mmCIF file of C-alpha atoms in Angstrom:
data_model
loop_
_atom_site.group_PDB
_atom_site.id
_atom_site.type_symbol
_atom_site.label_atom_id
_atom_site.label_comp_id
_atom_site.label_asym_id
_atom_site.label_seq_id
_atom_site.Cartn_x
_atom_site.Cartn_y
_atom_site.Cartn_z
ATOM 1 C CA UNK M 17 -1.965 -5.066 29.135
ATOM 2 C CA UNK M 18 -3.547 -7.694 26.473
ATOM 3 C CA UNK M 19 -7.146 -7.414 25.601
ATOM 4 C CA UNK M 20 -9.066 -9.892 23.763
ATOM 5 C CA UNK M 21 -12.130 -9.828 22.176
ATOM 6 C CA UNK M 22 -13.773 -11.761 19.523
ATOM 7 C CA UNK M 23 -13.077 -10.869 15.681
ATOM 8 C CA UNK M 24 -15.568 -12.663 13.717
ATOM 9 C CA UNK M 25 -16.531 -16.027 12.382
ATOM 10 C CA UNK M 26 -15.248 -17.280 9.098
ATOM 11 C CA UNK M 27 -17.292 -18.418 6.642
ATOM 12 C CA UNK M 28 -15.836 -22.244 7.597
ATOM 13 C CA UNK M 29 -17.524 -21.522 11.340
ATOM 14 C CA UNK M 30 -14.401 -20.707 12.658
ATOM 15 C CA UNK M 31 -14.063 -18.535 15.601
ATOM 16 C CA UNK M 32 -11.353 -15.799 15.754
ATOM 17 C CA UNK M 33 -10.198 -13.241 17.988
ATOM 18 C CA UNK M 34 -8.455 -9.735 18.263
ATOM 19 C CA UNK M 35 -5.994 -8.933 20.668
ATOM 20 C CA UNK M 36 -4.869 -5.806 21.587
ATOM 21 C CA UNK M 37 -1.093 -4.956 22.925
ATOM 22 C CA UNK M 38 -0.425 -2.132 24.964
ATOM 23 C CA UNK M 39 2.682 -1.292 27.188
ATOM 24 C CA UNK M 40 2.496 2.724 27.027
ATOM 25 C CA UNK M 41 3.218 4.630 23.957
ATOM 26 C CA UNK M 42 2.277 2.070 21.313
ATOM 27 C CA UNK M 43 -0.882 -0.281 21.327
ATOM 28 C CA UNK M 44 -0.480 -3.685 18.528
ATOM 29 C CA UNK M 45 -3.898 -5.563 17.820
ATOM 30 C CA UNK M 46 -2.873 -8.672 16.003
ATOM 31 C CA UNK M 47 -5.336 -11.434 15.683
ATOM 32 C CA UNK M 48 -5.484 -15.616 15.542
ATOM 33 C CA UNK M 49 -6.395 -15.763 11.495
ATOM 34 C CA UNK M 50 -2.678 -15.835 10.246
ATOM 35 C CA UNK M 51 -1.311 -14.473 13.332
ATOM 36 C CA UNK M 52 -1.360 -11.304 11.370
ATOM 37 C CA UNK M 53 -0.941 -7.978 12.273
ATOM 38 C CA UNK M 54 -4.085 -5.993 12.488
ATOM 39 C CA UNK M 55 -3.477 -2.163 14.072
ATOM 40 C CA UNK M 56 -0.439 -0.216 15.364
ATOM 41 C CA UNK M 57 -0.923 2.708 17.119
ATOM 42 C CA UNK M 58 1.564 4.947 17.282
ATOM 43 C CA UNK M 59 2.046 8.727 18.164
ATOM 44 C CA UNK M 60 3.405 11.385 16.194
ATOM 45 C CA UNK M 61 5.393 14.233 17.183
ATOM 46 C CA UNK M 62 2.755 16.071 18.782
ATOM 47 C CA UNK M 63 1.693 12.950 20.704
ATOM 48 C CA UNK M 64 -1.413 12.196 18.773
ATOM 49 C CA UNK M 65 -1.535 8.850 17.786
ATOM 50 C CA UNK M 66 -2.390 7.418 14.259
ATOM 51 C CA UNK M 67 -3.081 3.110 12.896
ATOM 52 C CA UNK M 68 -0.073 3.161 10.474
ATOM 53 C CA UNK M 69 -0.887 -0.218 9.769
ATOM 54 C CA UNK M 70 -3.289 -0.479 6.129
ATOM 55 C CA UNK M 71 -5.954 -3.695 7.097
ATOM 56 C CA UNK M 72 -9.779 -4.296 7.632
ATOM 57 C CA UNK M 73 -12.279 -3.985 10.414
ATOM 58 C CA UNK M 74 -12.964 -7.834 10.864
ATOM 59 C CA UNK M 75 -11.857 -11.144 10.408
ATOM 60 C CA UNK M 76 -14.587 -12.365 7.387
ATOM 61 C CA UNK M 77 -12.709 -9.224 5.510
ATOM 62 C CA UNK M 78 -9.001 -10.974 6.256
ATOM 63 C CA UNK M 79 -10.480 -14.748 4.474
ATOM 64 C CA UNK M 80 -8.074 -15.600 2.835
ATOM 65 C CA UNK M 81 -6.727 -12.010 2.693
ATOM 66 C CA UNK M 82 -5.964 -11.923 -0.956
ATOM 67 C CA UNK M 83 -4.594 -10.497 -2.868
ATOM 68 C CA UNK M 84 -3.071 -7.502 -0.752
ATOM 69 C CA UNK M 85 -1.655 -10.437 2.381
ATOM 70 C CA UNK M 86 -2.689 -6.915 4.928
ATOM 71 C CA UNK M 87 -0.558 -7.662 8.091
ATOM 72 C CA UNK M 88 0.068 -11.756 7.507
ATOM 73 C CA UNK M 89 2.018 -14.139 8.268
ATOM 74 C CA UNK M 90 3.272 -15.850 5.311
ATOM 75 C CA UNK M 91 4.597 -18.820 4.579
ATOM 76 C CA UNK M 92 6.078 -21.436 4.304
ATOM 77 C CA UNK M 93 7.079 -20.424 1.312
ATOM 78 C CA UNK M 94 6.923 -16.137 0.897
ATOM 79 C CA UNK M 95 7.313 -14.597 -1.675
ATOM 80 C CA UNK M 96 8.275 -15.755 -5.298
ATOM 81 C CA UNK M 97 9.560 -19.488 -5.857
ATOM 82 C CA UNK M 98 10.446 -20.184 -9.463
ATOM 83 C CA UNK M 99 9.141 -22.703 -11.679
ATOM 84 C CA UNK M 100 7.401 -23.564 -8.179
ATOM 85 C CA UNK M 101 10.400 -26.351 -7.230
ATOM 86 C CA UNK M 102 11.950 -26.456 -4.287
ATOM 87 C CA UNK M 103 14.990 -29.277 -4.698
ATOM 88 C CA UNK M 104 16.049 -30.851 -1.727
ATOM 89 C CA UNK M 105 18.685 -33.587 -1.159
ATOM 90 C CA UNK M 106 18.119 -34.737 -4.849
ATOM 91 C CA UNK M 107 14.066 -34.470 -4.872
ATOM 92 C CA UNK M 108 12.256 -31.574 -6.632
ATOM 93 C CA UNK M 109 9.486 -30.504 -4.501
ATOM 94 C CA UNK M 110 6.265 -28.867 -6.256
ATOM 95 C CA UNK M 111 4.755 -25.915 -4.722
ATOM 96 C CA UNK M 112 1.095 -24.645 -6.084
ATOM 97 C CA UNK M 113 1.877 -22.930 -9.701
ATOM 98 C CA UNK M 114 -0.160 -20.104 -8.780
ATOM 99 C CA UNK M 115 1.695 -16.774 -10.455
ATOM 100 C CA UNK M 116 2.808 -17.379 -14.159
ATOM 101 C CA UNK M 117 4.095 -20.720 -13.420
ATOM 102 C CA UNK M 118 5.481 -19.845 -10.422
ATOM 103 C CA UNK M 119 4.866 -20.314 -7.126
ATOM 104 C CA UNK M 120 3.768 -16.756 -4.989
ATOM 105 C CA UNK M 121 3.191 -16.946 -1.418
ATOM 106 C CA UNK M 122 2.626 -20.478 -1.279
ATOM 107 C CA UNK M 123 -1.223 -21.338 -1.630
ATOM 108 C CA UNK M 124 -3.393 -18.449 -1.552
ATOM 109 C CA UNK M 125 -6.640 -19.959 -0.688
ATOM 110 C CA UNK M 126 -4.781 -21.919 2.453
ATOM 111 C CA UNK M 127 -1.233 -20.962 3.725
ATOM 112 C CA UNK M 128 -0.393 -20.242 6.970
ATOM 113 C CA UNK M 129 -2.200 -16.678 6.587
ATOM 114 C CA UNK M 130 -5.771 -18.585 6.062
ATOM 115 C CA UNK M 131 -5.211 -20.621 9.114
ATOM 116 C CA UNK M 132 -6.583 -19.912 12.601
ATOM 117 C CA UNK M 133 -3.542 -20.415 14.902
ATOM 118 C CA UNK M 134 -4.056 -20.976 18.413
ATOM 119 C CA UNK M 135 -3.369 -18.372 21.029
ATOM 120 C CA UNK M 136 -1.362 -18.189 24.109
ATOM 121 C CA UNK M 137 -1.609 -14.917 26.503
ATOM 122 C CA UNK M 138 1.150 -14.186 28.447
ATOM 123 C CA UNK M 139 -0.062 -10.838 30.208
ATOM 124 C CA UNK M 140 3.134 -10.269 32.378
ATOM 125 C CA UNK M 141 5.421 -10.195 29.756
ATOM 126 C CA UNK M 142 2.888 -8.380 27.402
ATOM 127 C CA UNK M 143 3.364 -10.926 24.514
ATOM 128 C CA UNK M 144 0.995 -13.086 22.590
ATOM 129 C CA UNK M 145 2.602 -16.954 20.989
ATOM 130 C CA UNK M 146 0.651 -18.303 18.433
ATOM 131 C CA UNK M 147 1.651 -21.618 17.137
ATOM 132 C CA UNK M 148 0.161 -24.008 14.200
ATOM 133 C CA UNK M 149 0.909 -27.281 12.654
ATOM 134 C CA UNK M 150 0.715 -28.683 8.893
ATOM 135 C CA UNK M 151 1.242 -32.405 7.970
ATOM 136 C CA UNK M 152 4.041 -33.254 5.895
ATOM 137 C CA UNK M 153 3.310 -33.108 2.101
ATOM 138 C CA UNK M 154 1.395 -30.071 3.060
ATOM 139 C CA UNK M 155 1.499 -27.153 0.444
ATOM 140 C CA UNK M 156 3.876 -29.935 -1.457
ATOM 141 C CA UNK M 157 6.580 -29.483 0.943
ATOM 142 C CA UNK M 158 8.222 -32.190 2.837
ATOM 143 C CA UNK M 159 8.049 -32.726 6.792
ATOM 144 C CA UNK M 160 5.524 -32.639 9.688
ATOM 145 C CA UNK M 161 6.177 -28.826 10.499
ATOM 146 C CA UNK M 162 5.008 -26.690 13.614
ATOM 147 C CA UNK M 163 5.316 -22.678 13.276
ATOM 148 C CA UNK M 164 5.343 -20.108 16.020
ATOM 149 C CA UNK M 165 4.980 -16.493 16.057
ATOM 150 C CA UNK M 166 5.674 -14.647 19.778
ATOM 151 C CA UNK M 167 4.673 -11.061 19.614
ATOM 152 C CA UNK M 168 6.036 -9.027 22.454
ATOM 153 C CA UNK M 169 5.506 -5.347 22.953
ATOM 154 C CA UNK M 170 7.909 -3.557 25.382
ATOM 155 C CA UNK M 171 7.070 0.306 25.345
ATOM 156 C CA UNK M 172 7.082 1.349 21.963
ATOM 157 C CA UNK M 173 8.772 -1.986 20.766
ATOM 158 C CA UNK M 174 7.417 -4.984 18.903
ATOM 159 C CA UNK M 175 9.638 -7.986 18.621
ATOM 160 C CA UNK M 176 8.110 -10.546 16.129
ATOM 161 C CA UNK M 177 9.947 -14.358 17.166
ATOM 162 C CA UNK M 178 9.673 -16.837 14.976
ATOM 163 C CA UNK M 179 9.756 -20.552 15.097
ATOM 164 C CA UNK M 180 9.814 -23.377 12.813
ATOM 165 C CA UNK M 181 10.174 -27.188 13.150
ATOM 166 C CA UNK M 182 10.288 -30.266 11.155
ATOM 167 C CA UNK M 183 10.885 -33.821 11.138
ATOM 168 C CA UNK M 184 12.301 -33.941 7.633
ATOM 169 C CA UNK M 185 14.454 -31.670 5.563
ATOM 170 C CA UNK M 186 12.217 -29.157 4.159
ATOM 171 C CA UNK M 187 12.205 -25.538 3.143
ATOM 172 C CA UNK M 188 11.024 -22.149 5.435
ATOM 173 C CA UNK M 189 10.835 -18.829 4.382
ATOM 174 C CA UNK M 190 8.360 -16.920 6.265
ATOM 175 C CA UNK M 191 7.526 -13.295 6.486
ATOM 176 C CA UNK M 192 5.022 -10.815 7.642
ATOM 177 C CA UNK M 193 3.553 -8.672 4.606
ATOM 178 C CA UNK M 194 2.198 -5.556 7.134
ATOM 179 C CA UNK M 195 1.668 -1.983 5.088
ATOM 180 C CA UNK M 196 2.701 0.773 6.514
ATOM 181 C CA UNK M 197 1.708 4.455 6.164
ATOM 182 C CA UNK M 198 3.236 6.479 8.980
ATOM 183 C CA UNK M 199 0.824 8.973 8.531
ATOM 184 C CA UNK M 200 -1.823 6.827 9.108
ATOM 185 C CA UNK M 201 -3.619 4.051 7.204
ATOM 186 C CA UNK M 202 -6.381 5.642 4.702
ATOM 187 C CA UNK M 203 -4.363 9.100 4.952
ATOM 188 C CA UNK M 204 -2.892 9.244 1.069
ATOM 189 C CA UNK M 205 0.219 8.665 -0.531
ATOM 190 C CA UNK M 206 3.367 7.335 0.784
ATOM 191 C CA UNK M 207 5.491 8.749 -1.574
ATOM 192 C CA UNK M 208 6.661 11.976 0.485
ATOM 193 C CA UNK M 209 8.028 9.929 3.340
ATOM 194 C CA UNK M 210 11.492 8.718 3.377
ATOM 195 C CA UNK M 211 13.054 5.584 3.527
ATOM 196 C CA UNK M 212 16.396 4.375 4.483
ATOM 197 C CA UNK M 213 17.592 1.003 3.814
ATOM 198 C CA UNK M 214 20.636 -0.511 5.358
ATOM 199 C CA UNK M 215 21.861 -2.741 1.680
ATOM 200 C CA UNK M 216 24.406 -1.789 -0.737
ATOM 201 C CA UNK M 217 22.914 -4.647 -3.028
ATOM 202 C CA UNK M 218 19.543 -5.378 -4.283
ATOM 203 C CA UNK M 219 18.433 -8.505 -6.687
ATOM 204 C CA UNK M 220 17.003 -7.636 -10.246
ATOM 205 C CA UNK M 221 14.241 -9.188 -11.343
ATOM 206 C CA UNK M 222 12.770 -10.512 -15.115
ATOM 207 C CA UNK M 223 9.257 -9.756 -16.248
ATOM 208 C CA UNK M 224 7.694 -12.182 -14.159
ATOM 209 C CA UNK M 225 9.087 -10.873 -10.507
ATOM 210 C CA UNK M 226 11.845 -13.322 -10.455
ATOM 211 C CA UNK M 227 15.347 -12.660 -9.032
ATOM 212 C CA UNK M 228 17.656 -13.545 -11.998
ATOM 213 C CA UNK M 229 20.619 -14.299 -9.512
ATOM 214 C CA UNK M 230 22.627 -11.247 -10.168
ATOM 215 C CA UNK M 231 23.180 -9.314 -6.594
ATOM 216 C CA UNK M 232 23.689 -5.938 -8.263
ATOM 217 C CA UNK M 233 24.898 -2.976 -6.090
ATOM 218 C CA UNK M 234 22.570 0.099 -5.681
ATOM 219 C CA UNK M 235 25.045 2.888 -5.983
ATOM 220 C CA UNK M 236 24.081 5.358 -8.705
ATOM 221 C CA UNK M 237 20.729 3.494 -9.368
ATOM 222 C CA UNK M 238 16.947 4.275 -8.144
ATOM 223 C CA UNK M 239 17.635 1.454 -5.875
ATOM 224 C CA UNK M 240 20.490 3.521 -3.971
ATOM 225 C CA UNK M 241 18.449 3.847 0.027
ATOM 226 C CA UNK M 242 21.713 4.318 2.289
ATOM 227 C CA UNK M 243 20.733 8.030 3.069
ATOM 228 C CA UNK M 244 17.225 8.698 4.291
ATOM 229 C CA UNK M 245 15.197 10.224 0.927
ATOM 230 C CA UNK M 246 11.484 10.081 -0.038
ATOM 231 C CA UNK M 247 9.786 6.919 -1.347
ATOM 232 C CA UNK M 248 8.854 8.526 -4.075
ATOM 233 C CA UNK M 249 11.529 10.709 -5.255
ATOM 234 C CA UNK M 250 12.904 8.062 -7.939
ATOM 235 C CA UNK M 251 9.677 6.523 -9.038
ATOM 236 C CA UNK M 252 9.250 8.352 -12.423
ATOM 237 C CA UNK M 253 12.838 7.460 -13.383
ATOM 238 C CA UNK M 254 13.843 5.937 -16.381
ATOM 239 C CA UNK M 255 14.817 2.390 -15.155
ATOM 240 C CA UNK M 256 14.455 -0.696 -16.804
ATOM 241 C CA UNK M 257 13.325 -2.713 -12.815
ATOM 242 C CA UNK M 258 11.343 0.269 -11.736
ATOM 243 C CA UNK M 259 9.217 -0.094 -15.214
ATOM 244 C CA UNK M 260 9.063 -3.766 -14.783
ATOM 245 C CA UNK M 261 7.750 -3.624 -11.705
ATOM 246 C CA UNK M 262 5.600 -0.500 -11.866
ATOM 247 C CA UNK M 263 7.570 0.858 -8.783
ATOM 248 C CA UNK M 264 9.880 -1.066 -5.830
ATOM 249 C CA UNK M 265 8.963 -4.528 -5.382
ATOM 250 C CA UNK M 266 12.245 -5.893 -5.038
ATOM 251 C CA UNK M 267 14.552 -7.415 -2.489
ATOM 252 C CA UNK M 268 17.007 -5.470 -0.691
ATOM 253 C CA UNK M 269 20.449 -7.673 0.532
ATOM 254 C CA UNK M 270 20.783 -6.435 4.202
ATOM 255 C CA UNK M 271 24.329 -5.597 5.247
ATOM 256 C CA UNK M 272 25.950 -8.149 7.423
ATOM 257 C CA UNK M 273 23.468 -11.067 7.441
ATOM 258 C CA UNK M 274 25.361 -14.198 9.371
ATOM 259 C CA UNK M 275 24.759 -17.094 7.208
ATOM 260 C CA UNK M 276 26.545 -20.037 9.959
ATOM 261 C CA UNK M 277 24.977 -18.300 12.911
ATOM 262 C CA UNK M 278 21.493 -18.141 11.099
ATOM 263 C CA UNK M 279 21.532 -21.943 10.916
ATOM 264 C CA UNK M 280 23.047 -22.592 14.480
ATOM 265 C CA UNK M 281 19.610 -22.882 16.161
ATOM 266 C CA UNK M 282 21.211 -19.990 18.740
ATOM 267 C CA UNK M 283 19.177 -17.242 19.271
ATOM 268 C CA UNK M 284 18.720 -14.709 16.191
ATOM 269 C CA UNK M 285 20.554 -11.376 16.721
ATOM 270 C CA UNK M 286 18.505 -8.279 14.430
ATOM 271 C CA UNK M 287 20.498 -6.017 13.000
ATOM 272 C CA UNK M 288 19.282 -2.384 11.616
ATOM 273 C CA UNK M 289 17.277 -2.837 8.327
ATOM 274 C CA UNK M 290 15.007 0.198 7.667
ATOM 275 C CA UNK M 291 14.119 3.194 8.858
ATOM 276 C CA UNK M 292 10.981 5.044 7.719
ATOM 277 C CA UNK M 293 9.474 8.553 8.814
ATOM 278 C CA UNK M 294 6.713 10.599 7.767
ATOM 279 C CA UNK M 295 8.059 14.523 7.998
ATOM 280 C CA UNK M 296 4.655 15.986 8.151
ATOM 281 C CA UNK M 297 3.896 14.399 11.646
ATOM 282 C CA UNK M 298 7.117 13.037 12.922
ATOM 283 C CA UNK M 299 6.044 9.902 13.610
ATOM 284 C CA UNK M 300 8.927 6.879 12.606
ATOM 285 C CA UNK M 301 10.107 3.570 12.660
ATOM 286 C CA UNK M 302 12.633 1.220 12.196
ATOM 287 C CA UNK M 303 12.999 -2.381 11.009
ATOM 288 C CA UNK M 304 15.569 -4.517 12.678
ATOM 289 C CA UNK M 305 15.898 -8.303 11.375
ATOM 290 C CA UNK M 306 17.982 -11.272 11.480
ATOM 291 C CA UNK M 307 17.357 -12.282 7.537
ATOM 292 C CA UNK M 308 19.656 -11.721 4.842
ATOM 293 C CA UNK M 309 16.727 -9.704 2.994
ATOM 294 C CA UNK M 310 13.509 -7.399 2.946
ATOM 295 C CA UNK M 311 10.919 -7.121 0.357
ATOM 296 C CA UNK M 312 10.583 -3.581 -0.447
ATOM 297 C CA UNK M 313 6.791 -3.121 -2.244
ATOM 298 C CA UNK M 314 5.382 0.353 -2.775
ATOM 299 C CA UNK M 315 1.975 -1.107 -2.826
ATOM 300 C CA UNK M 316 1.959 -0.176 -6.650
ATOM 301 C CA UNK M 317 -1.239 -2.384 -7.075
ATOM 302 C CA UNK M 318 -3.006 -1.654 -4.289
ATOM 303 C CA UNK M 319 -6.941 -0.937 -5.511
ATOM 304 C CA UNK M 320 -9.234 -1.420 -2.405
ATOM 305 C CA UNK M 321 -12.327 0.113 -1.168
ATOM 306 C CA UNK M 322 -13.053 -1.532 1.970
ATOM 307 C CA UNK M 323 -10.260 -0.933 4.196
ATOM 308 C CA UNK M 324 -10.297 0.092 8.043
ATOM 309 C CA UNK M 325 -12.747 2.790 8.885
ATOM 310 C CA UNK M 326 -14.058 3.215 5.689
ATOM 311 C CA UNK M 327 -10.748 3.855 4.362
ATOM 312 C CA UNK M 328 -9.221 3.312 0.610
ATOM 313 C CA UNK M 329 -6.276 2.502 -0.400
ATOM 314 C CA UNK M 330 -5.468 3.000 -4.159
ATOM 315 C CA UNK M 331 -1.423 2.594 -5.669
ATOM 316 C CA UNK M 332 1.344 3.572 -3.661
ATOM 317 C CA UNK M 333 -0.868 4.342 -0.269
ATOM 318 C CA UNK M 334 0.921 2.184 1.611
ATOM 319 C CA UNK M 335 4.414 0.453 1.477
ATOM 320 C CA UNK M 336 5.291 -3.388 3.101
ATOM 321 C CA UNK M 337 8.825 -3.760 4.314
ATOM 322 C CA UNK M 338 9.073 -7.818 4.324
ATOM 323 C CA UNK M 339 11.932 -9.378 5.863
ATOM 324 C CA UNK M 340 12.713 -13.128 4.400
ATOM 325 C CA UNK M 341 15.586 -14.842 2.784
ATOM 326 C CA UNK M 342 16.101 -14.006 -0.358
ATOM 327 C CA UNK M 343 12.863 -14.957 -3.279
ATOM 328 C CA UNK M 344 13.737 -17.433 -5.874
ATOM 329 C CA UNK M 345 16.445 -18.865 -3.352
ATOM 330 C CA UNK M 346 16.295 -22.691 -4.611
ATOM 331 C CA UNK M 347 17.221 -21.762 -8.332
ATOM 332 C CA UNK M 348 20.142 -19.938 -6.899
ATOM 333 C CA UNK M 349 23.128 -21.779 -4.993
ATOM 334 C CA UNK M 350 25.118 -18.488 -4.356
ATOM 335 C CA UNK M 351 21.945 -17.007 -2.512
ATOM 336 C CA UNK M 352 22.101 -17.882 1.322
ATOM 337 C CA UNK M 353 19.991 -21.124 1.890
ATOM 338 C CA UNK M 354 16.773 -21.520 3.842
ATOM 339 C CA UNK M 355 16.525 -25.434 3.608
ATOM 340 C CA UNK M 356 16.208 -26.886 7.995
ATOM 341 C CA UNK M 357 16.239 -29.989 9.658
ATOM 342 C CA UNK M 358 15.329 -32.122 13.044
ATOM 343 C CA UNK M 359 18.497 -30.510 14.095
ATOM 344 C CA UNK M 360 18.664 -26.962 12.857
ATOM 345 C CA UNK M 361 15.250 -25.428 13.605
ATOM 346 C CA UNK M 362 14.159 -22.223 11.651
ATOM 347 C CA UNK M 363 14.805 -18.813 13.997
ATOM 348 C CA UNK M 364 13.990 -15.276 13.339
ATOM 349 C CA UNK M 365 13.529 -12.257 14.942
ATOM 350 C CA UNK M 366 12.257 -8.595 13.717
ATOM 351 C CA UNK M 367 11.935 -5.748 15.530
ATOM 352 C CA UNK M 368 9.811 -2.590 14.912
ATOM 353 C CA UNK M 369 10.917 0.695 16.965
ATOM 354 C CA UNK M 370 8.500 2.971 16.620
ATOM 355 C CA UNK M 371 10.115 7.060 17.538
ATOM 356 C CA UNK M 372 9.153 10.509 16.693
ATOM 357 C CA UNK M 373 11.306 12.735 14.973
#
């Protein structure tokens, strides 16, 4: 069953809307401004349901939804690009310098995130398609490019599809920048819930957030996620990329990414990625993507008083689990590619499975 209802108008006179999923255990709102994702319900252990998802009460609160990104879609660019050039077939291409030089998220004040996308219902197959379009030379990239985002919730489910086309060589990266708290958004710290992540490498990073190209395995590091542990049980330790980061925001190299059949145009296959579960109420999830990486961010700047419900979210209250190709991929030729064509559209899929334990 898919309920809409409006969401707000944006300070531009836009319209928006909120639509909420359900198909039994789980119910997904997720709204037209940057086909983001607004609410998940989802029960714990003793049935009762909690919104793990950190977010506001209306759309005027997600424009442009910066700088926290609650629930977006971003792109076309996500995360960080550095020096802001993205070379293709012999032409440097010249994304906003909006971080230090660099380019973060692509434009803040108008990527995909700050658009209204239009909506498409399909009730029988519980699932929601939004789709957009951006003019080549948009956000300095090349190519006339159209994006879609299919939400489908089967039981307790969500499959995220997405889509991207061009008519010219250009450069896609997308992700979706939800926070989770599986205890519920506006219910404290993350840091006693555990985290399992399916990588045996992870990508260092300088002082300004940028990958230096070294894929450096996790074993006997902080960074070390292949058994199920608490987010916060290596926070405080003395690590050179924890300090430079003030916690995890770094990406995680998922085991057995497919670089040939990720450019095929065939249908993406997800493999396991994450697994996350809050002990004190059972409730869980997992993360299963077709990308070669995922953004691990421990919210370690989070400072906001207006969230859902009254709620506030201060450092480490919520955690985003980002699925993309790798950040700073066009200064590095050894990290898989994300550069498409007429011929070779973008194709993603993640899934969320949402359990108790």
């Amino acid at each position: 069953m898919i309920t809409p209802r409006p969401f707000g108008t944006l300070p531009t006179g836009a319209s928006t809307h909120l639509y909420s999923m359900n198909d039994g255990p789980v119910t997904v709102r997720v709204t037209d401004l940057g086909a983001t994702i607004v609410g998940i319900d989802a029960p714990g252990a003793a049935g009762t349901p909690a919104d793990v998802v950190l977010g506001y009460d209306d759309a005027p609160a997600y424009f442009p939804n910066t700088p926290y990104f609650f629930g977006a879609t971003v792109g076309p660019s996500a995360n960080r690009v550095e020096r802001a050039e993205v070379p293709i077939n012999g032409t440097v291409y010249h994304l906003p310098q909006n971080e230090n030089g660099n380019n973060l998220h692509t434009d803040h004040e108008h990527g995909l995130h700050a658009l209204v996308w239009d909506a498409t219902v399909d009730e029988a197959a519980c699932a929601i398609t939004f789709r957009c379009s951006v003019a080549d030379g948009a956000y300095g990239l090349p190519g006339a490019r159209s994006f879609t985002v299919r939400y489908t919730l089967a039981g307790a489910t969500l499959t995220v599809d997405y889509e991207a086309t061009t008519d010219a060589p250009t450069f896609f990266n997308l992700t979706n920048h939800t926070y989770f708290n599986m205890a519920g958004q506006g219910s404290g710290t993350v840091l006693n819930q555990t985290l399992q992540l399916a990588a045996t490498h992870y990508l260092p990073i300088d002082g300004a957030s940028i990958p230096t190209g070294e894929i450096r395995a996790v074993a006997g590091t902080p960074f070390a996620f292949g058994a199920a542990h608490a987010i916060g049980r290596n926070l405080a330790a003395d690590d050179e990329q924890l300090a430079l980061a003030h916690g995890y925001d770094h990406c995680f190299c998922i085991d057995g990414y497919d670089a040939a059949a990720a450019h095929s145009g065939s249908a993406p296959t997800p493999r396991f990625a994450a697994r996350a579960v809050d002990p004190a109420s059972g409730r869980g999830m997992e993360l299963w993507t077709s990308l070669p990486g995922l953004q691990l961010y421990t919210g370690n700047f989070l400072d906001e008083d207006h969230g859902k419900a009254g709620a506030t979210y201060r450092p480490q209250e919520g955690f985003a689990l980002e699925p993309q190709f790798y950040p700073a991929t066009p200064s590095h030729p050894a990290f898989p590619q994300a550069i498409y064509d007429a011929a070779h559209p973008y194709r993603a899929r993640n899934e969320y499975r949402f359990f108790t334990a």
